[in-house]
Coordinates of C-alpha atoms and ligand atoms in Angstrom, one line a residue:
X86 CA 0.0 0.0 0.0
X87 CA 1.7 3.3 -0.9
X88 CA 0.3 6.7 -2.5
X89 CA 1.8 8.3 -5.2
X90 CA 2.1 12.1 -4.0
X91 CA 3.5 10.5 -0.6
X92 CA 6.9 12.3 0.2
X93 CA 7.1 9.6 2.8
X94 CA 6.1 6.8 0.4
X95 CA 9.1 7.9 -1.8
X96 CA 11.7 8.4 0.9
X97 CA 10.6 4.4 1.8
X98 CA 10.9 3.6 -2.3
X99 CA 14.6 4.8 -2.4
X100 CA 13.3 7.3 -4.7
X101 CA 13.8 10.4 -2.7
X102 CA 17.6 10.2 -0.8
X103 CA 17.1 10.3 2.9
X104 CA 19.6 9.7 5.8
X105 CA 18.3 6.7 7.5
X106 CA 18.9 5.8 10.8
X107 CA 17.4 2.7 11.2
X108 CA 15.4 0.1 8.6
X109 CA 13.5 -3.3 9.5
X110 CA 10.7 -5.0 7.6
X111 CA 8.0 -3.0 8.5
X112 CA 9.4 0.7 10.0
X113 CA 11.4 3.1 8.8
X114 CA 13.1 5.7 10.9
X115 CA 15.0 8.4 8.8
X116 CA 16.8 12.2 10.0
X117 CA 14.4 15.2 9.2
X118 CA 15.5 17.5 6.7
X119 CA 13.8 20.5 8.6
X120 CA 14.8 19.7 12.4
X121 CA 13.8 21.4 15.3
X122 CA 16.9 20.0 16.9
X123 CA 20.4 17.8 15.6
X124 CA 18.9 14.0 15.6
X125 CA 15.1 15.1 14.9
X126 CA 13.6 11.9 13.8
X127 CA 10.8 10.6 11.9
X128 CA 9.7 7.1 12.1
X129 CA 6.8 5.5 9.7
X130 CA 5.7 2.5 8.9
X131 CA 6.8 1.2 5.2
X132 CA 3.0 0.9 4.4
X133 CA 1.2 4.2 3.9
X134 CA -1.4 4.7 6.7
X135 CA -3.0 7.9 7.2
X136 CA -3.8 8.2 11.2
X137 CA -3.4 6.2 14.1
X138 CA -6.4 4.7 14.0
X139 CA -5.6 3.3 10.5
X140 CA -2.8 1.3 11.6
X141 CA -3.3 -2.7 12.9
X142 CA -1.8 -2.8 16.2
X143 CA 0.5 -5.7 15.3
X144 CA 2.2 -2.8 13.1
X145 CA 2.0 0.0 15.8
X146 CA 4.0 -2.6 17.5
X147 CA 6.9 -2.4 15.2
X148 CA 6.5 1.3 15.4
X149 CA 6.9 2.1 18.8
X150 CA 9.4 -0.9 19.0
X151 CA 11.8 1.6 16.2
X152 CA 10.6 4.7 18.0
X153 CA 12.3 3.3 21.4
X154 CA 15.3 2.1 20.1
X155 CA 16.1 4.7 18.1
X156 CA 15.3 7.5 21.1
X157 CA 17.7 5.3 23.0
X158 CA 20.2 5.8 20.3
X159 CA 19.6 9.3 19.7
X160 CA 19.8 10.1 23.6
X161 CA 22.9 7.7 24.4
X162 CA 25.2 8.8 21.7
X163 CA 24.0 12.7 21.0
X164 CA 23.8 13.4 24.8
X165 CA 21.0 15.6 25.0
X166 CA 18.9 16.6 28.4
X167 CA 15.5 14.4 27.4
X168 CA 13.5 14.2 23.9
X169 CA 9.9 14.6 23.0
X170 CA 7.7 12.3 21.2
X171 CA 5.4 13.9 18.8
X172 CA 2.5 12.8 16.8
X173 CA -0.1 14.3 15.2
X174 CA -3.4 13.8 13.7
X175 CA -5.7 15.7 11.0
X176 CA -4.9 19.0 10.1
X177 CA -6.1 20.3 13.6
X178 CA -3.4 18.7 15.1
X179 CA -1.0 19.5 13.2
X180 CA -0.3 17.3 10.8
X181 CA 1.2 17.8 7.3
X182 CA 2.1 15.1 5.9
X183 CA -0.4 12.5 5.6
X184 CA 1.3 9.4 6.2
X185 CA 1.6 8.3 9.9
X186 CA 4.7 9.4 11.4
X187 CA 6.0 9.4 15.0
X188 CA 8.7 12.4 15.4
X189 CA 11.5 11.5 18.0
X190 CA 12.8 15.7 19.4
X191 CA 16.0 15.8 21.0
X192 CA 16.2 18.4 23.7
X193 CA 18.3 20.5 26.0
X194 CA 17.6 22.2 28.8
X195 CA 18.3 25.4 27.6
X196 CA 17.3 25.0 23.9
X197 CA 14.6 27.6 23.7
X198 CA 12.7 25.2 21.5
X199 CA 9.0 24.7 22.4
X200 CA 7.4 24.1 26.1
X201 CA 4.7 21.9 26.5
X202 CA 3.0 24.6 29.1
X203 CA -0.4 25.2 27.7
X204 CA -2.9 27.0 29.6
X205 CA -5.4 24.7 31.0
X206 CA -8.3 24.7 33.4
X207 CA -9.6 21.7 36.1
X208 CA -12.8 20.6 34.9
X209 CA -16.2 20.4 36.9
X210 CA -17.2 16.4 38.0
X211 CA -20.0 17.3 35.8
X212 CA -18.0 18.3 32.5
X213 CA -15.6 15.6 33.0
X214 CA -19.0 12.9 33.6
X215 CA -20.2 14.5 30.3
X216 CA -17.2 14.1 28.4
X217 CA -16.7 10.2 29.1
X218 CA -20.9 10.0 28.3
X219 CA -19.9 11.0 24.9
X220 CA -16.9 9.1 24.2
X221 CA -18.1 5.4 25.8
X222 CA -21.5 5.8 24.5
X223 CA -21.4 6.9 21.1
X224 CA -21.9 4.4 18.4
X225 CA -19.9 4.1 15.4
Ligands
LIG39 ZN1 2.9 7.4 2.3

């Protein structure tokens, strides 16, 4: 399963060069040519899936297998203070590139790089009794 207009798709196809960190059957885990730090990763699966909830789970296996050996690779031999895992889904999120990717960020303490400090507020019982109405009880 690929997609033709898949910069991803090509980068597993050889046919755009990419410097690859790690390869197995079914993952992929390649440098980013636009890092937000040195050793910003991006892992995918060989088979083009769009979101996370495309994915069988015996393949999101394999990913996150790649995505921690490859963080313990990065953060052993680059020697940076911790690294983020990113993913993102639907345009909302984030997401450019629509072919399931996990992004592996090194970071230093002092990098001035983004913060994971988002405003939030404690929700009511009553919001939060809502909100898990509306997940577990929706069909589809
Ligand atoms: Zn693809």
């Amino acid at each position: 399963m690929s997609n033709d207009d898949c910069i991803f798709c090509k980068i597993i196809e050889k046919e755009i060069p990419s410097k690859i960190l790690y390869e197995n059957n079914e993952t992929i885990a390649f440098l980013d040519n636009f890092p937000i730090s040195q050793g910003h990763t991006i892992v995918i699966p060989k088979k083009h899936y769009t979101n996370l909830e495309d994915i069988p789970i015996n393949i999101l296996y394999e990913i996150m297998g790649t995505v921690k050996n490859v963080s313990n690779l990065i953060y052993k031999n680059l020697k940076n203070d911790g690294y983020n895992i990113l993913q993102n889904n639907y345009k909302a999120a984030g997401q450019i590139i629509n072919h399931f990717h996990i992004q592996i960020i090194p970071r230093s303490i002092a990098d001035g790089k983004f913060k994971l400090l988002i405003p939030r507020e404690q929700s009511t019982e009553e919001e939060l009794n809502q909100t898990l109405k509306i997940i577990k009880d929706s069909k589809y």
